[in-house]
Tab-separated table of C-alpha atoms in Angstrom:
chain	number	residue	atom	x	y	z
A	257	UNK	CA	32.120	3.143	-21.676
A	258	UNK	CA	29.820	3.357	-18.661
A	259	UNK	CA	32.118	1.504	-16.268
A	260	UNK	CA	29.402	-0.993	-15.444
A	261	UNK	CA	29.415	-4.765	-15.752
A	262	UNK	CA	29.358	-5.680	-19.440
A	263	UNK	CA	30.354	-2.197	-20.574
A	264	UNK	CA	34.026	-1.840	-19.637
A	265	UNK	CA	36.947	-0.536	-21.643
A	266	UNK	CA	40.203	-2.550	-21.593
A	267	UNK	CA	41.621	-0.030	-19.106
A	268	UNK	CA	38.590	-0.413	-16.856
A	269	UNK	CA	38.758	-4.204	-17.084
A	270	UNK	CA	42.392	-4.030	-16.028
A	271	UNK	CA	41.571	-1.746	-13.077
A	272	UNK	CA	38.837	-4.132	-11.913
A	273	UNK	CA	41.218	-7.078	-12.026
A	274	UNK	CA	43.927	-5.147	-10.196
A	275	UNK	CA	41.648	-3.888	-7.418
A	276	UNK	CA	40.614	-7.484	-6.711
A	277	UNK	CA	44.262	-8.414	-6.248
A	278	UNK	CA	45.037	-5.370	-4.130
A	279	UNK	CA	42.108	-6.051	-1.794
A	280	UNK	CA	42.322	-9.841	-1.683
A	281	UNK	CA	42.843	-9.641	2.098
A	282	UNK	CA	39.431	-8.002	2.588
A	283	UNK	CA	37.076	-9.125	-0.159
A	284	UNK	CA	34.355	-11.682	0.451
A	285	UNK	CA	32.099	-13.510	-2.048
A	286	UNK	CA	29.382	-10.861	-1.725
A	287	UNK	CA	31.803	-8.194	-2.956
A	288	UNK	CA	31.073	-8.828	-6.609
A	289	UNK	CA	31.999	-6.839	-9.710
A	290	UNK	CA	28.963	-4.563	-9.321
A	291	UNK	CA	30.148	-3.633	-5.824
A	292	UNK	CA	33.750	-2.942	-6.821
A	293	UNK	CA	32.799	-0.995	-9.921
A	294	UNK	CA	30.711	1.418	-7.845
A	295	UNK	CA	33.830	2.487	-5.961
A	296	UNK	CA	35.995	2.474	-9.093
A	297	UNK	CA	33.547	4.762	-10.899
A	298	UNK	CA	33.418	7.054	-7.865
A	299	UNK	CA	37.201	7.527	-8.140
A	300	UNK	CA	37.353	7.556	-11.951
A	301	UNK	CA	39.138	4.176	-11.943
A	302	UNK	CA	42.124	5.601	-10.086
A	303	UNK	CA	43.490	2.485	-8.350
A	304	UNK	CA	45.223	4.214	-5.433
A	305	UNK	CA	42.234	6.399	-4.623
A	306	UNK	CA	39.811	3.496	-5.003
A	307	UNK	CA	41.828	1.210	-2.755
A	308	UNK	CA	42.040	3.898	-0.074
A	309	UNK	CA	38.313	4.539	-0.335
A	310	UNK	CA	37.473	0.845	0.001
A	311	UNK	CA	39.840	0.229	2.901
A	312	UNK	CA	38.341	3.225	4.697
A	313	UNK	CA	34.880	1.886	3.935
A	314	UNK	CA	35.627	-1.569	5.372
A	315	UNK	CA	37.018	0.014	8.554
A	316	UNK	CA	34.008	2.333	8.863
A	317	UNK	CA	31.516	-0.501	8.369
A	318	UNK	CA	33.165	-2.452	11.159
A	319	UNK	CA	33.190	0.553	13.458
A	320	UNK	CA	29.528	1.453	12.938
A	321	UNK	CA	28.316	-2.146	12.722
A	322	UNK	CA	26.833	-1.826	9.236
A	323	UNK	CA	26.970	-5.568	8.467
A	324	UNK	CA	24.644	-6.461	11.365
A	325	UNK	CA	22.728	-3.216	11.792
A	326	UNK	CA	19.523	-4.566	10.230
A	327	UNK	CA	19.275	-7.163	12.981
A	328	UNK	CA	20.686	-5.491	16.066
A	329	UNK	CA	19.811	-1.784	15.897
A	330	UNK	CA	16.411	-0.252	16.697
A	331	UNK	CA	15.737	3.191	15.225
A	332	UNK	CA	14.652	5.641	17.976
A	333	UNK	CA	10.971	6.590	17.991
A	334	UNK	CA	11.637	10.295	17.327
A	335	UNK	CA	13.648	9.376	14.230
A	336	UNK	CA	11.014	6.932	13.026
A	337	UNK	CA	8.136	9.372	13.462
A	338	UNK	CA	9.612	12.767	12.645
A	339	UNK	CA	12.690	12.431	10.414
A	340	UNK	CA	11.219	13.000	6.936
A	341	UNK	CA	11.551	10.670	3.969
A	342	UNK	CA	10.727	7.259	2.610
A	343	UNK	CA	10.617	5.002	-0.458
A	344	UNK	CA	7.383	5.218	-2.427
A	345	UNK	CA	8.061	3.199	-5.603
A	346	UNK	CA	10.397	2.739	-8.578
A	347	UNK	CA	11.257	4.864	-11.586
A	348	UNK	CA	10.743	3.659	-15.148
A	349	UNK	CA	14.079	1.824	-15.129
A	350	UNK	CA	13.571	0.196	-11.735
A	351	UNK	CA	15.511	2.531	-9.431
A	352	UNK	CA	13.881	3.148	-6.058
A	353	UNK	CA	12.206	6.534	-5.585
A	354	UNK	CA	12.883	8.241	-2.263
A	355	UNK	CA	10.735	11.257	-1.357
A	356	UNK	CA	12.252	13.620	1.228
A	357	UNK	CA	9.939	16.483	2.331
A	358	UNK	CA	12.871	18.270	3.964
A	359	UNK	CA	10.950	21.533	4.265
A	360	UNK	CA	8.618	19.918	6.812
A	361	UNK	CA	11.448	18.875	9.145
A	362	UNK	CA	12.063	20.301	12.620
A	363	UNK	CA	15.867	20.464	12.882
A	364	UNK	CA	15.983	21.759	16.447
A	365	UNK	CA	13.394	19.297	17.688
A	366	UNK	CA	15.230	16.405	16.065
A	367	UNK	CA	18.571	17.440	17.534
A	368	UNK	CA	17.010	17.816	20.969
A	369	UNK	CA	15.530	14.336	20.635
A	370	UNK	CA	18.331	12.350	18.999
A	371	UNK	CA	21.981	11.762	19.648
A	372	UNK	CA	24.259	12.326	16.680
A	373	UNK	CA	25.287	8.669	16.608
A	374	UNK	CA	21.641	7.569	16.551
A	375	UNK	CA	20.919	9.752	13.511
A	376	UNK	CA	23.935	8.310	11.721
A	377	UNK	CA	23.147	4.697	12.603
A	378	UNK	CA	19.480	5.149	11.702
A	379	UNK	CA	20.430	6.411	8.254
A	380	UNK	CA	22.878	3.534	7.810
A	381	UNK	CA	20.109	1.088	8.683
A	382	UNK	CA	17.822	2.696	6.117
A	383	UNK	CA	20.539	2.455	3.447
A	384	UNK	CA	21.397	-1.142	4.309
A	385	UNK	CA	17.684	-1.972	4.113
A	386	UNK	CA	17.592	-0.318	0.709
A	387	UNK	CA	20.507	-2.423	-0.495
A	388	UNK	CA	18.778	-5.587	0.663
A	389	UNK	CA	15.744	-4.419	-1.285
A	390	UNK	CA	17.948	-3.846	-4.338
A	391	UNK	CA	18.990	-7.507	-4.221
A	392	UNK	CA	15.409	-8.764	-3.906
A	393	UNK	CA	14.130	-6.569	-6.742
A	394	UNK	CA	17.039	-7.562	-8.976
A	395	UNK	CA	16.205	-11.225	-8.398
A	396	UNK	CA	12.424	-10.848	-8.764
A	397	UNK	CA	12.330	-8.409	-11.697
A	398	UNK	CA	15.178	-9.813	-13.755
A	399	UNK	CA	16.921	-6.446	-14.098
A	400	UNK	CA	19.676	-4.784	-12.109
A	401	UNK	CA	18.282	-2.482	-9.420
A	402	UNK	CA	21.063	-0.690	-7.564
A	403	UNK	CA	20.281	3.045	-7.506
A	404	UNK	CA	17.818	5.562	-6.095
A	405	UNK	CA	16.106	8.677	-7.366
A	406	UNK	CA	15.685	11.293	-4.633
A	407	UNK	CA	13.006	13.987	-4.657
A	408	UNK	CA	13.845	16.732	-2.151
A	409	UNK	CA	10.672	18.727	-1.566
A	410	UNK	CA	11.609	22.127	-0.132
A	411	UNK	CA	8.064	23.382	0.358
A	412	UNK	CA	8.005	25.244	3.721
A	413	UNK	CA	11.824	25.364	3.771
A	414	UNK	CA	12.930	28.507	5.596
A	415	UNK	CA	15.716	30.160	7.518
A	416	UNK	CA	15.127	27.854	10.499
A	417	UNK	CA	16.496	25.043	8.337
A	418	UNK	CA	19.797	26.934	8.018
A	419	UNK	CA	20.385	26.631	11.774
A	420	UNK	CA	24.083	25.780	11.980
A	421	UNK	CA	24.023	22.581	14.109
A	422	UNK	CA	21.287	21.170	11.885
A	423	UNK	CA	23.133	22.047	8.684
A	424	UNK	CA	26.346	20.550	10.081
A	425	UNK	CA	24.528	17.296	10.836
A	426	UNK	CA	22.996	17.219	7.362
A	427	UNK	CA	26.427	17.745	5.789
A	428	UNK	CA	27.834	14.805	7.769
A	429	UNK	CA	25.059	12.558	6.458
A	430	UNK	CA	25.684	13.618	2.861
A	431	UNK	CA	29.418	13.029	3.325
A	432	UNK	CA	28.721	9.563	4.713
A	433	UNK	CA	26.504	8.795	1.712
A	434	UNK	CA	29.193	9.989	-0.725
A	435	UNK	CA	32.008	8.085	0.994
A	436	UNK	CA	30.336	4.763	1.749
A	437	UNK	CA	27.461	4.370	-0.710
A	438	UNK	CA	28.984	5.768	-3.922
A	439	UNK	CA	27.122	5.638	-7.207
A	440	UNK	CA	23.885	4.874	-5.358
A	441	UNK	CA	22.314	8.154	-6.439
A	442	UNK	CA	20.938	8.036	-9.964
A	443	UNK	CA	19.248	11.442	-10.036
A	444	UNK	CA	18.176	14.088	-7.536
A	445	UNK	CA	15.212	16.395	-8.073
A	446	UNK	CA	14.990	19.482	-5.856
A	447	UNK	CA	11.412	20.743	-6.067
A	448	UNK	CA	9.659	23.820	-4.673
A	449	UNK	CA	13.088	25.453	-4.398
A	450	UNK	CA	12.717	28.680	-2.367
A	451	UNK	CA	14.573	31.936	-2.842
A	452	UNK	CA	17.056	30.992	-0.116
A	453	UNK	CA	17.989	27.780	-1.913
A	454	UNK	CA	21.246	29.253	-3.325
A	455	UNK	CA	22.415	29.792	0.265
A	456	UNK	CA	21.530	26.238	1.300
A	457	UNK	CA	23.180	24.830	-1.812
A	458	UNK	CA	26.348	26.830	-1.245
A	459	UNK	CA	26.710	25.252	2.214
A	460	UNK	CA	26.712	21.683	0.904
A	461	UNK	CA	28.301	22.182	-2.523
A	462	UNK	CA	31.923	21.782	-1.283
A	463	UNK	CA	31.380	18.153	-0.228
A	464	UNK	CA	29.574	17.045	-3.391
A	465	UNK	CA	31.502	15.237	-6.104
A	466	UNK	CA	31.290	16.638	-9.619
A	467	UNK	CA	29.434	13.508	-10.680
A	468	UNK	CA	26.806	14.101	-7.988
A	469	UNK	CA	26.393	17.737	-9.022
A	470	UNK	CA	25.622	16.630	-12.575
A	471	UNK	CA	22.775	14.456	-11.283
A	472	UNK	CA	20.915	17.351	-9.622
A	473	UNK	CA	17.905	18.999	-11.240
A	474	UNK	CA	16.369	22.040	-9.558
A	475	UNK	CA	12.763	23.134	-10.006
A	476	UNK	CA	10.338	25.623	-8.561
A	477	UNK	CA	6.671	24.758	-8.189
A	478	UNK	CA	6.346	23.650	-11.813
A	479	UNK	CA	8.061	20.285	-11.399
A	480	UNK	CA	5.481	17.519	-11.785
A	481	UNK	CA	5.900	17.075	-15.537
A	482	UNK	CA	9.648	16.621	-15.058
A	483	UNK	CA	9.081	13.892	-12.457
A	484	UNK	CA	6.599	12.098	-14.690
A	485	UNK	CA	9.232	11.809	-17.432
A	486	UNK	CA	11.148	9.477	-15.148
A	487	UNK	CA	8.516	7.995	-12.832
A	488	UNK	CA	5.209	6.349	-13.762
A	489	UNK	CA	2.140	7.850	-12.121
A	490	UNK	CA	1.327	4.729	-10.084
A	491	UNK	CA	4.800	4.892	-8.485
A	492	UNK	CA	4.430	8.456	-7.214
A	493	UNK	CA	2.080	9.878	-4.543
A	494	UNK	CA	-0.721	12.152	-5.706
A	495	UNK	CA	0.756	15.142	-3.874
A	496	UNK	CA	3.829	15.036	-6.139
A	497	UNK	CA	1.894	14.500	-9.366
A	498	UNK	CA	1.255	10.739	-9.435
A	499	UNK	CA	-1.776	8.578	-8.684
A	500	UNK	CA	-0.548	6.660	-5.634
A	501	UNK	CA	-2.514	7.039	-2.400
A	502	UNK	CA	-2.570	5.248	0.927
A	503	UNK	CA	-5.487	2.874	1.619
A	504	UNK	CA	-7.190	5.716	3.517
A	505	UNK	CA	-6.791	8.039	0.522
A	506	UNK	CA	-3.836	9.994	1.928
A	507	UNK	CA	-2.273	11.799	-1.106
A	508	UNK	CA	1.119	12.013	0.647
A	509	UNK	CA	1.315	8.230	1.211
A	510	UNK	CA	2.394	8.897	4.788
A	511	UNK	CA	2.524	5.163	5.488
A	512	UNK	CA	5.563	5.084	3.180
A	513	UNK	CA	6.913	8.627	3.354
A	514	UNK	CA	7.428	10.186	6.785
A	515	UNK	CA	6.224	13.779	6.514
A	516	UNK	CA	8.259	15.111	9.421
A	517	UNK	CA	6.560	17.755	11.532
A	518	UNK	CA	7.322	19.418	14.844
A	519	UNK	CA	8.827	17.026	17.370
A	520	UNK	CA	6.885	17.019	20.681
A	521	UNK	CA	8.877	18.005	23.753
A	522	UNK	CA	8.205	14.604	25.304
A	523	UNK	CA	10.928	13.241	22.996
A	524	UNK	CA	13.573	15.752	24.086
A	525	UNK	CA	16.619	14.168	25.713
A	526	UNK	CA	19.174	17.000	25.553
A	527	UNK	CA	19.494	20.759	25.449
A	528	UNK	CA	21.433	22.635	22.793
A	529	UNK	CA	23.854	24.758	24.751
A	530	UNK	CA	27.204	23.856	23.182
A	531	UNK	CA	29.365	26.952	22.679
A	532	UNK	CA	32.387	25.605	20.827
A	533	UNK	CA	33.781	28.269	18.513
A	534	UNK	CA	31.820	31.078	20.194
A	535	UNK	CA	33.314	34.472	21.072
A	536	UNK	CA	33.052	35.622	24.676
A	537	UNK	CA	32.512	39.307	25.405
A	538	UNK	CA	31.239	41.645	28.066
A	539	UNK	CA	28.701	44.380	27.356
A	540	UNK	CA	29.149	47.154	29.861
A	541	UNK	CA	26.287	48.696	31.791
A	542	UNK	CA	24.551	51.440	29.844
A	543	UNK	CA	26.428	50.521	26.660
A	544	UNK	CA	26.243	48.286	23.594
A	545	UNK	CA	28.446	45.855	21.685
A	546	UNK	CA	28.519	46.281	17.924
A	547	UNK	CA	29.888	43.439	15.791
A	548	UNK	CA	30.707	44.582	12.239
A	549	UNK	CA	29.742	42.194	9.448
A	550	UNK	CA	30.644	42.657	5.785
A	551	UNK	CA	28.167	41.272	3.246
A	552	UNK	CA	29.637	40.962	-0.240
A	553	UNK	CA	26.743	39.455	-2.200
A	554	UNK	CA	23.041	40.308	-2.331
A	555	UNK	CA	20.663	37.720	-0.860
A	556	UNK	CA	23.318	36.591	1.626
A	557	UNK	CA	22.189	35.720	5.133
A	558	UNK	CA	23.594	36.758	8.487
A	559	UNK	CA	23.225	33.863	10.924
A	560	UNK	CA	23.682	34.122	14.692
A	561	UNK	CA	23.670	32.126	17.887
A	562	UNK	CA	24.194	33.633	21.328
A	563	UNK	CA	23.515	33.239	25.022
A	564	UNK	CA	23.933	35.539	28.008
A	565	UNK	CA	24.903	34.699	31.537
A	566	UNK	CA	22.166	35.503	34.015
A	567	UNK	CA	20.275	38.370	32.340
A	568	UNK	CA	18.465	39.357	29.154
A	569	UNK	CA	19.877	41.653	26.475
A	570	UNK	CA	18.694	43.692	23.518
A	571	UNK	CA	19.475	42.399	20.047
A	572	UNK	CA	19.176	43.889	16.572
A	573	UNK	CA	20.726	43.899	13.085
A	574	UNK	CA	21.441	47.121	11.188
A	575	UNK	CA	22.903	48.279	7.891
A	576	UNK	CA	25.405	51.122	8.071
A	577	UNK	CA	24.576	54.321	6.194
A	578	UNK	CA	27.973	55.979	6.699
A	579	UNK	CA	31.575	55.430	7.699
A	580	UNK	CA	32.866	54.532	11.141
A	581	UNK	CA	30.850	53.651	14.214
A	582	UNK	CA	27.236	54.805	14.103
A	583	UNK	CA	24.501	54.916	16.699
A	584	UNK	CA	21.508	52.620	16.209
A	585	UNK	CA	19.289	55.543	15.231
A	586	UNK	CA	21.693	56.553	12.465
A	587	UNK	CA	21.621	53.138	10.771
A	588	UNK	CA	18.985	51.317	8.746
A	589	UNK	CA	17.219	48.759	10.932
A	590	UNK	CA	17.178	45.371	9.226
A	591	UNK	CA	15.973	43.676	12.412
A	592	UNK	CA	14.890	46.282	14.989
A	593	UNK	CA	16.356	45.847	18.459
A	594	UNK	CA	14.303	43.916	20.969
A	595	UNK	CA	15.067	42.456	24.393
A	596	UNK	CA	15.457	38.676	24.378
A	597	UNK	CA	15.659	36.185	27.225
A	598	UNK	CA	18.901	34.656	25.980
A	599	UNK	CA	19.857	33.842	29.576
A	600	UNK	CA	16.975	31.363	29.705
A	601	UNK	CA	16.989	29.962	26.162
A	602	UNK	CA	19.953	30.319	23.754
A	603	UNK	CA	18.964	32.637	20.923
A	604	UNK	CA	19.548	31.807	17.266
A	605	UNK	CA	18.274	33.004	13.943
A	606	UNK	CA	19.163	34.589	10.640
A	607	UNK	CA	18.146	37.393	8.325
A	608	UNK	CA	18.522	37.758	4.571
A	609	UNK	CA	20.317	40.871	3.329
A	610	UNK	CA	18.792	42.147	0.096
A	611	UNK	CA	21.901	44.118	-0.813
A	612	UNK	CA	25.626	44.029	-0.009
A	613	UNK	CA	27.177	46.437	2.435
A	614	UNK	CA	28.453	46.930	5.968
A	615	UNK	CA	26.125	45.536	8.607
A	616	UNK	CA	26.154	45.603	12.390
A	617	UNK	CA	24.925	42.956	14.780
A	618	UNK	CA	24.184	44.938	17.940
A	619	UNK	CA	23.878	43.677	21.495
A	620	UNK	CA	22.113	46.413	23.461
A	621	UNK	CA	22.598	46.920	27.190
A	622	UNK	CA	21.884	50.659	27.235
A	623	UNK	CA	18.717	50.125	29.258
A	624	UNK	CA	20.660	48.599	32.163
A	625	UNK	CA	22.604	51.094	34.279
A	626	UNK	CA	23.456	48.643	37.063
A	627	UNK	CA	24.667	45.457	35.374
A	628	UNK	CA	27.137	44.543	32.671
A	629	UNK	CA	26.285	41.405	30.662
A	630	UNK	CA	28.485	38.472	29.718
A	631	UNK	CA	27.689	37.134	26.266
A	632	UNK	CA	28.827	34.199	24.120
A	633	UNK	CA	28.098	34.609	20.422
A	634	UNK	CA	28.726	33.121	16.976
A	635	UNK	CA	27.985	35.209	13.887
A	636	UNK	CA	28.423	34.029	10.285
A	637	UNK	CA	27.640	35.234	6.784
A	638	UNK	CA	26.108	32.622	4.482
A	639	UNK	CA	26.575	33.494	0.832
A	640	UNK	CA	24.355	32.259	-1.998
A	641	UNK	CA	25.837	30.266	-4.851
A	642	UNK	CA	26.674	32.873	-7.451
A	643	UNK	CA	25.567	30.550	-10.284
A	644	UNK	CA	21.911	30.829	-9.312
A	645	UNK	CA	19.774	33.763	-10.360
A	646	UNK	CA	16.505	34.008	-8.485
A	647	UNK	CA	13.639	35.937	-10.110
A	648	UNK	CA	12.142	39.009	-8.510
A	649	UNK	CA	8.794	37.223	-8.181
A	650	UNK	CA	9.256	34.626	-5.451
A	651	UNK	CA	5.960	32.975	-6.395
A	652	UNK	CA	7.141	32.243	-9.932
A	653	UNK	CA	6.956	28.614	-11.041
A	654	UNK	CA	10.388	29.023	-12.574
A	655	UNK	CA	12.475	29.759	-9.489
A	656	UNK	CA	15.799	28.907	-11.084
A	657	UNK	CA	16.503	29.528	-14.711
A	658	UNK	CA	19.438	28.748	-16.960
A	659	UNK	CA	18.682	27.710	-20.514
A	660	UNK	CA	15.659	25.557	-19.682
A	661	UNK	CA	12.561	27.307	-18.387
A	662	UNK	CA	12.104	25.010	-15.414
A	663	UNK	CA	15.305	23.085	-14.783
A	664	UNK	CA	18.961	23.578	-14.073
A	665	UNK	CA	20.578	20.261	-15.023
A	666	UNK	CA	24.015	21.277	-13.760
A	667	UNK	CA	23.856	24.408	-11.617
A	668	UNK	CA	27.566	25.142	-11.747
């Protein structure tokens, strides 16, 4: 049985009746069977887990103001103009289609321009607006509309999108969606998946429920036919394989789908100098600091953030060619050393390691014989999901392959 209204087993019927009794102190008329069954399905009809989830949800909604957010919260301009995504139509069964061109986002610019709470509240407002739209479409079309199909377009997605503060913020949004809007996702298409996708996926996989994982399909550049199986052409912008255009002929339908882009500095309201979790060290005059990093899997990425106090420093990444400490000239240069003004602007970045081994992140102060340098740094290794096997040809239409030539229904 599906666990939906009209398709319940006796056990599921009993759980629905019991959850109503258990939550009688909280439930209002608008909390109908459809609402309760979403949470029950999300917890596999486990009454204790469902009750805890719902009580947490009611407390969270009160704290964030979800019940009145459509009327009393204004989304900041930077979020409205540069945070990618938007609803473009409905799939063949009525579910709303949300296009998210995540690869065109500017994570640093957005974080410089938006407070964390504003991002969260803006997304809640979008979701609450979507739920209001569900109700209107259900009434007008005579069929239940209560889910969305998401198309994540990763064209232009690169290592800058793996910047830690941005990834952490994205994970919080996904967790909020899983905890407070369960069973809203019908299907998720990841399209134009790049070679670094296994790393990105491995960062968010731990917070995804098994049910969500089963809803994910991953494609390279050959994805349009798969979308058209689920979405009629007139409900999908031309750029993604449909026939929909804006009145001015825009194939992206930018009036409906925000395309992101670089956030102008005029929107910046904060710098990004937080150093929580960083290691503090001193690099002596005429010397260097070598931080050893072990990479276990090919195609892993070494990610770094650092800042210096008062003066610049040299920075490079190397792969060891022997045992013990080696000089820079004795190692293989993955990222040749260069002086950076990390005393003026905090430095961050990442590099993909094509093969496993012992690597060194090197802070070079050998050129300075008069000053030692104080440095704060954070270095991490991001591993790819071992279930994905990327082809040698990064331009291949079939970027991820397991069984089907273009799709991985369940990547685990």
